[in-house]
Coordinates of C-alpha atoms in Angstrom, one line a residue:
X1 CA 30.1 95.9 101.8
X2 CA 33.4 95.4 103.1
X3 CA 34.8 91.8 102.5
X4 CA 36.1 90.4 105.9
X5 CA 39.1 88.9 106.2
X6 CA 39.0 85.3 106.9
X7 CA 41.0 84.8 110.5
X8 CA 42.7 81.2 108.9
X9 CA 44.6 82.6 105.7
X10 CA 45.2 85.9 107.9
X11 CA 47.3 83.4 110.7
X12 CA 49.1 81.5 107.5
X13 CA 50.4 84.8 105.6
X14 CA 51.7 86.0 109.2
X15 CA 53.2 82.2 110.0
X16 CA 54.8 83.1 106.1
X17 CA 56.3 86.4 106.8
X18 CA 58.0 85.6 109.9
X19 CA 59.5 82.3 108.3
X20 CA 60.3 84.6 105.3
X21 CA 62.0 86.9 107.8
X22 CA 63.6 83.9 109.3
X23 CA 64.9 82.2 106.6
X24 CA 66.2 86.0 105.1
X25 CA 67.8 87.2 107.9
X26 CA 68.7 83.7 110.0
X27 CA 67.8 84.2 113.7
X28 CA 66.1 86.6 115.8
X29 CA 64.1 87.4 118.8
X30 CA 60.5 88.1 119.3
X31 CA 60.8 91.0 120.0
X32 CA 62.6 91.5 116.3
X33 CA 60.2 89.8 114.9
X34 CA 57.5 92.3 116.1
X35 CA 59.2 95.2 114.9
X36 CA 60.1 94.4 111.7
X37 CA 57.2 92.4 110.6
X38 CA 54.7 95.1 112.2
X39 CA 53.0 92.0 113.5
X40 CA 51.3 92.5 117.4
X41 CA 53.8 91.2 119.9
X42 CA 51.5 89.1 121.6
X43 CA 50.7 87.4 117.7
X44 CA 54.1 86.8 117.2
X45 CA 54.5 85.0 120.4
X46 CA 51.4 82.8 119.8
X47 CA 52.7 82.1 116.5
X48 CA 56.1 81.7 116.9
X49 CA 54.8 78.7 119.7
X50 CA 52.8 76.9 117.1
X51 CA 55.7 77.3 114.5
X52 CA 57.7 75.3 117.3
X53 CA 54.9 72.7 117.4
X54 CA 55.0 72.3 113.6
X55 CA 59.0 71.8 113.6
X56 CA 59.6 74.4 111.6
X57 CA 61.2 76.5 113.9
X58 CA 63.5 76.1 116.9
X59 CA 65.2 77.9 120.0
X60 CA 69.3 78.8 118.8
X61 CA 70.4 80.7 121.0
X62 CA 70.0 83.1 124.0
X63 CA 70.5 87.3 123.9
X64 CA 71.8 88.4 126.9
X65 CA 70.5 92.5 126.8
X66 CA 70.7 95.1 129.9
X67 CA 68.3 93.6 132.7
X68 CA 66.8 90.7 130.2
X69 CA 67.7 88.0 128.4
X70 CA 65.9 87.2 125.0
X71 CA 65.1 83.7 123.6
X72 CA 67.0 83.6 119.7
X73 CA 64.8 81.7 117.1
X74 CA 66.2 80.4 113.6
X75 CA 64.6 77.7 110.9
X76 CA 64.9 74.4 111.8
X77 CA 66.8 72.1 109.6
X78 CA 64.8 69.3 110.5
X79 CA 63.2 68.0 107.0
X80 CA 64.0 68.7 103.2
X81 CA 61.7 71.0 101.4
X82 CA 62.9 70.9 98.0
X83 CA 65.2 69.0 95.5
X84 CA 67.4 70.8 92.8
X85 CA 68.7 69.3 89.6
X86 CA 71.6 71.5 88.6
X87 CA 72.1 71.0 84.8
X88 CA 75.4 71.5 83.5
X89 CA 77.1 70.3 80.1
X90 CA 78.6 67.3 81.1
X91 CA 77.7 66.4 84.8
X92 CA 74.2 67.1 86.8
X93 CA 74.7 67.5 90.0
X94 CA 71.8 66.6 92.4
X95 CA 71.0 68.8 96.2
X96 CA 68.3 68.9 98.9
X97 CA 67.3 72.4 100.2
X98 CA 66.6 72.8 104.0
X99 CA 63.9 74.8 105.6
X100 CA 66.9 77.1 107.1
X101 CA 68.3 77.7 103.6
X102 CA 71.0 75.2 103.6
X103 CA 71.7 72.7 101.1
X104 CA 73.2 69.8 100.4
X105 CA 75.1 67.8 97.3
X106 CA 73.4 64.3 97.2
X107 CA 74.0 62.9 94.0
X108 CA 75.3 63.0 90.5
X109 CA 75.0 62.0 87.1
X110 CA 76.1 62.0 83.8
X111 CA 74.0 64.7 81.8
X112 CA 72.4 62.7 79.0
X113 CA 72.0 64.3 75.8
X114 CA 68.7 62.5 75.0
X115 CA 65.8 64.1 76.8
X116 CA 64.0 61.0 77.4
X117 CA 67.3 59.2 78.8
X118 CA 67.9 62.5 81.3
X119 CA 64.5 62.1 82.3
X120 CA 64.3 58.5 83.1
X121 CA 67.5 59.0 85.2
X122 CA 66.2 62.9 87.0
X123 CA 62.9 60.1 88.2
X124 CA 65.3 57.5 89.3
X125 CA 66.9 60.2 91.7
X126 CA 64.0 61.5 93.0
X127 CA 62.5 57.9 93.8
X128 CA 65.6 57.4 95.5
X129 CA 65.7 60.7 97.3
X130 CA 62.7 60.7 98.2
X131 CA 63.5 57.4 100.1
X132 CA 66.1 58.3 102.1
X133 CA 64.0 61.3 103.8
X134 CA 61.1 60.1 105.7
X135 CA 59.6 63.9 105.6
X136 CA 58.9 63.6 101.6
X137 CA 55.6 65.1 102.8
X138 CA 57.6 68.2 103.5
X139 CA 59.0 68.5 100.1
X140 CA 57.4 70.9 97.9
X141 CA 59.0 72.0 94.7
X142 CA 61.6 70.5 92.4
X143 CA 64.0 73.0 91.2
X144 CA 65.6 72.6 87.6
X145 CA 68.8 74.7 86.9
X146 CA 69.6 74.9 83.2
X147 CA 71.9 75.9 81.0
X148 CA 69.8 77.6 78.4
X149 CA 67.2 80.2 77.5
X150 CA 64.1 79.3 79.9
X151 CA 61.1 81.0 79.9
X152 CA 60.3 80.1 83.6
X153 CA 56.5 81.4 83.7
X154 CA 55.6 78.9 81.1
X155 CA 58.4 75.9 82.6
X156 CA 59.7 75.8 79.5
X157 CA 63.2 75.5 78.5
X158 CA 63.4 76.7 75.1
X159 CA 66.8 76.8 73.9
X160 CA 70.1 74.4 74.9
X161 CA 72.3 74.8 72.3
X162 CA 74.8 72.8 74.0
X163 CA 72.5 69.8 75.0
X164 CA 70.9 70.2 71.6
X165 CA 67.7 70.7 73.6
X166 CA 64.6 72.6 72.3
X167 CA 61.0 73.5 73.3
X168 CA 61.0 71.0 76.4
X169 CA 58.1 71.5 78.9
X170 CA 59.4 70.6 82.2
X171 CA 56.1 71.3 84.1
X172 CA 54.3 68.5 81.7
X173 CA 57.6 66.2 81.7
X174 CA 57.8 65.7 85.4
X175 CA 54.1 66.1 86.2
X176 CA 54.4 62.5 87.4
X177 CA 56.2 63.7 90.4
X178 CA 53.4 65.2 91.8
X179 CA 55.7 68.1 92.7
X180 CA 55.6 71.9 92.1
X181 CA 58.3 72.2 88.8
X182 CA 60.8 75.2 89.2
X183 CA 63.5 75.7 86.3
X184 CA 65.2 78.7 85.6
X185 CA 68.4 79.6 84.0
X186 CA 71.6 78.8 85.8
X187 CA 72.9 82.5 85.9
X188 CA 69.3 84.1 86.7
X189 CA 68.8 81.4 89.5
X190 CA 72.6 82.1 91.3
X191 CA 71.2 86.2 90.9
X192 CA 68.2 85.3 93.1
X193 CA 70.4 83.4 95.4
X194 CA 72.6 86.2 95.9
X195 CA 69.4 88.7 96.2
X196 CA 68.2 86.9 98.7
X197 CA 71.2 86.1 100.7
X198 CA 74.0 88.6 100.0
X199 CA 73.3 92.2 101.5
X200 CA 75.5 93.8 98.9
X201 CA 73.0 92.6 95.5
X202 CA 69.9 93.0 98.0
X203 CA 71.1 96.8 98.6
X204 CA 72.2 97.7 95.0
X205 CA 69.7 99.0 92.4
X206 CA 71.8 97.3 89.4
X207 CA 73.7 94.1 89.2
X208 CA 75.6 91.4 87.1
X209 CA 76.3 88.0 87.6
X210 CA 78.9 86.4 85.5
X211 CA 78.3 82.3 85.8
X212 CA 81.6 79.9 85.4
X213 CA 80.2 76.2 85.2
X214 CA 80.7 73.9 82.3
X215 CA 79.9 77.6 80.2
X216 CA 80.0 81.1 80.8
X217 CA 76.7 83.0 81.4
X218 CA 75.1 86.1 83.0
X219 CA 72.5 87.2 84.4
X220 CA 71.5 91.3 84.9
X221 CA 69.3 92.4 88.4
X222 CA 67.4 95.7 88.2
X223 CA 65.7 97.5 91.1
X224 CA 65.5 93.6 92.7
X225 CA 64.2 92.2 89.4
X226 CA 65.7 89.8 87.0
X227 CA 65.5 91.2 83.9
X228 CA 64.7 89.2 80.9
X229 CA 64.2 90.5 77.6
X230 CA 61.8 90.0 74.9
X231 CA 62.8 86.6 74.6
X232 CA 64.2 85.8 77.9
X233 CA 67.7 85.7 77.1
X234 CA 68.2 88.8 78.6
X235 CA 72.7 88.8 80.2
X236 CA 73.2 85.8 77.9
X237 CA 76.5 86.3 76.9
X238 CA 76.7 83.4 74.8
X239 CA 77.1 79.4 74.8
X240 CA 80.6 78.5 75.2
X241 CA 81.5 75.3 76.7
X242 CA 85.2 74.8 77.9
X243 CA 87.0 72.5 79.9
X244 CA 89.0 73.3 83.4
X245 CA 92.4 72.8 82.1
X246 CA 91.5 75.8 79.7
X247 CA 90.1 77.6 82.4
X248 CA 93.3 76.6 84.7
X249 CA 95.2 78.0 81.7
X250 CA 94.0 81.2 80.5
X251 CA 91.5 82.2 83.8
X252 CA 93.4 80.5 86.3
X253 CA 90.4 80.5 88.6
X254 CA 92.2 78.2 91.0
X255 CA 94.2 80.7 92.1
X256 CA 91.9 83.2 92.1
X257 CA 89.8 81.5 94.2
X258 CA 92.8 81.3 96.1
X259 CA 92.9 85.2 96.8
X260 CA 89.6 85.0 97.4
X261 CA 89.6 82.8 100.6
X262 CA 92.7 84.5 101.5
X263 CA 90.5 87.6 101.7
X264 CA 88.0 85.8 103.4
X265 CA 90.2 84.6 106.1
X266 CA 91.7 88.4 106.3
X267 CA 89.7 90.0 109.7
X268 CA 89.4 93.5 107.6
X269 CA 87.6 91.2 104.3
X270 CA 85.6 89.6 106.9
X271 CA 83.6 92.7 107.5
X272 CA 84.4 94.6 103.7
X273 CA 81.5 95.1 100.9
X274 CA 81.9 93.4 97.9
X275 CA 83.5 96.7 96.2
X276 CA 86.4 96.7 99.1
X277 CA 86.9 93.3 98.2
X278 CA 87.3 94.0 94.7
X279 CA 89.8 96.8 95.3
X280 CA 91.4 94.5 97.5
X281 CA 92.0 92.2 94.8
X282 CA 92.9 95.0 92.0
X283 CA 95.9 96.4 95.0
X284 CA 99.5 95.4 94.5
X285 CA 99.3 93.3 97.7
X286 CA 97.7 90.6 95.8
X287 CA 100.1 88.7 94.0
X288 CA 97.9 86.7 90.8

């Protein structure tokens, strides 16, 4: 017998890939949406009207095409769906994701080296967080980003050298938040960040990030895939903590940086791959 397909979880995973799509790509029109989701025109319409309904998305702009114009929909960035804890060596710094992908820097604290101390305060935050937004219902996840080896299936961080942090179960530690637990390591999580956002990592086959916090780390993407070893510590390049006037002194990222939003503001970078910017930096013209 052939198992039908139940009509409610059908509509759900279609409302889900046209948010995904959404949320990917930024904004488009129904008509988009039909093509490149294969969903029915006349689906995406009814959908797309009870997505507006829910407040998740909303009208931002208008396409004016030959003979028509075309209603533009993007995420709305009316309610916070997650909270990140961004774990570095000294300083935790504390952001609420939007629907639309956004984020924003809420809070900070000093990163405790007792576990139990770090804990009490990461609850603290998230009481107080939680507060602030009257959509807490709209939350779903908590997102730890960590400096360490983390086996994320398990929610386990399982190495911090420099936090002297070992075998820590983040999933049973924060269960009391009644939250969906996230953590990953810092370098893996800025890779998926970048595969999902940047065009250049989403179209390349291999790629390495290199992560400048409070450490160095790195992080390796294969055929869209973080790769992670044996022992999950696959692109660790090491644990070595340094301060910014080292960095200012031997990396000078300052200046770097520098170049960089030079480029940016340059109307031939605006439009170059990541590789043209690269040999834009590497060309004489750039003066580090």
């Amino acid at each position: 017998m052939t198992k039908k397909l139940n009509p409610v979880s059908m509509k759900k995973e279609n409302k889900r890939i046209i948010l995904r799509y959404l949320m990917e790509k930024g904004k488009a029109s129904r008509a988009e949406l039909s093509k490149e989701t294969g969903l029915a025109q006349s689906a995406v319409w009814r959908l797309i009207g009870e997505l507006e309904d829910n407040g998740l998305l909303e009208v931002v702009g208008i396409s004016a095409n030959i003979g028509r114009s075309s209603v533009i929909y993007g995420p709305t960035k009316s309610f916070v769906t997650s909270i990140i804890y961004n774990v570095e060596i000294a300083e935790t710094l504390v952001a609420v994701g939007y629907l639309d992908g956004s984020w924003e820097v809420v809070d900070s604290f000093d990163t405790q080296r007792d576990f139990e101390k770090f804990k009490n305060t990461v609850i603290n935050s998230f009481e107080k967080i939680t507060k602030e937004y009257p959509t807490r219902n709209h939350i779903s996840k908590v997102v730890f980003s960590l400096p360490g080896i983390v086996n994320y299936e398990k929610k386990t961080l399982m190495c911090a050298p420099n936090l002297n942090w070992r075998d820590i179960d983040f999933g049973k530690e924060f269960e009391e938040l009644g939250m969906e637990i996230f953590i990953e390591n810092d370098a893996n999580l800025s890779m998926l960040a970048e595969r999902f956002f940047s065009p250049d990592v989403k179209n390349s086959k291999v790629a390495f990030f290199l992560y400048f916090g409070e450490g160095i780390g790195g992080a390796i993407l294969v055929n869209g895939n973080i790769v992670r070893g044996r022992n999950s510590a696959a692109g660790e390049i090491g644990h070595v903590s340094f301060c910014q006037e080292e960095l200012e002194r031997y990396l000078s990222p300052m200046r770097l940086l520098g170049t960089f939003e030079y480029a940016i503001d340059n109307s031939y970078a605006k439009n170059s791959t990541l590789q043209q910017k690269f040999n834009y930096l590497k060309s004489d013209s750039v003066n580090l």
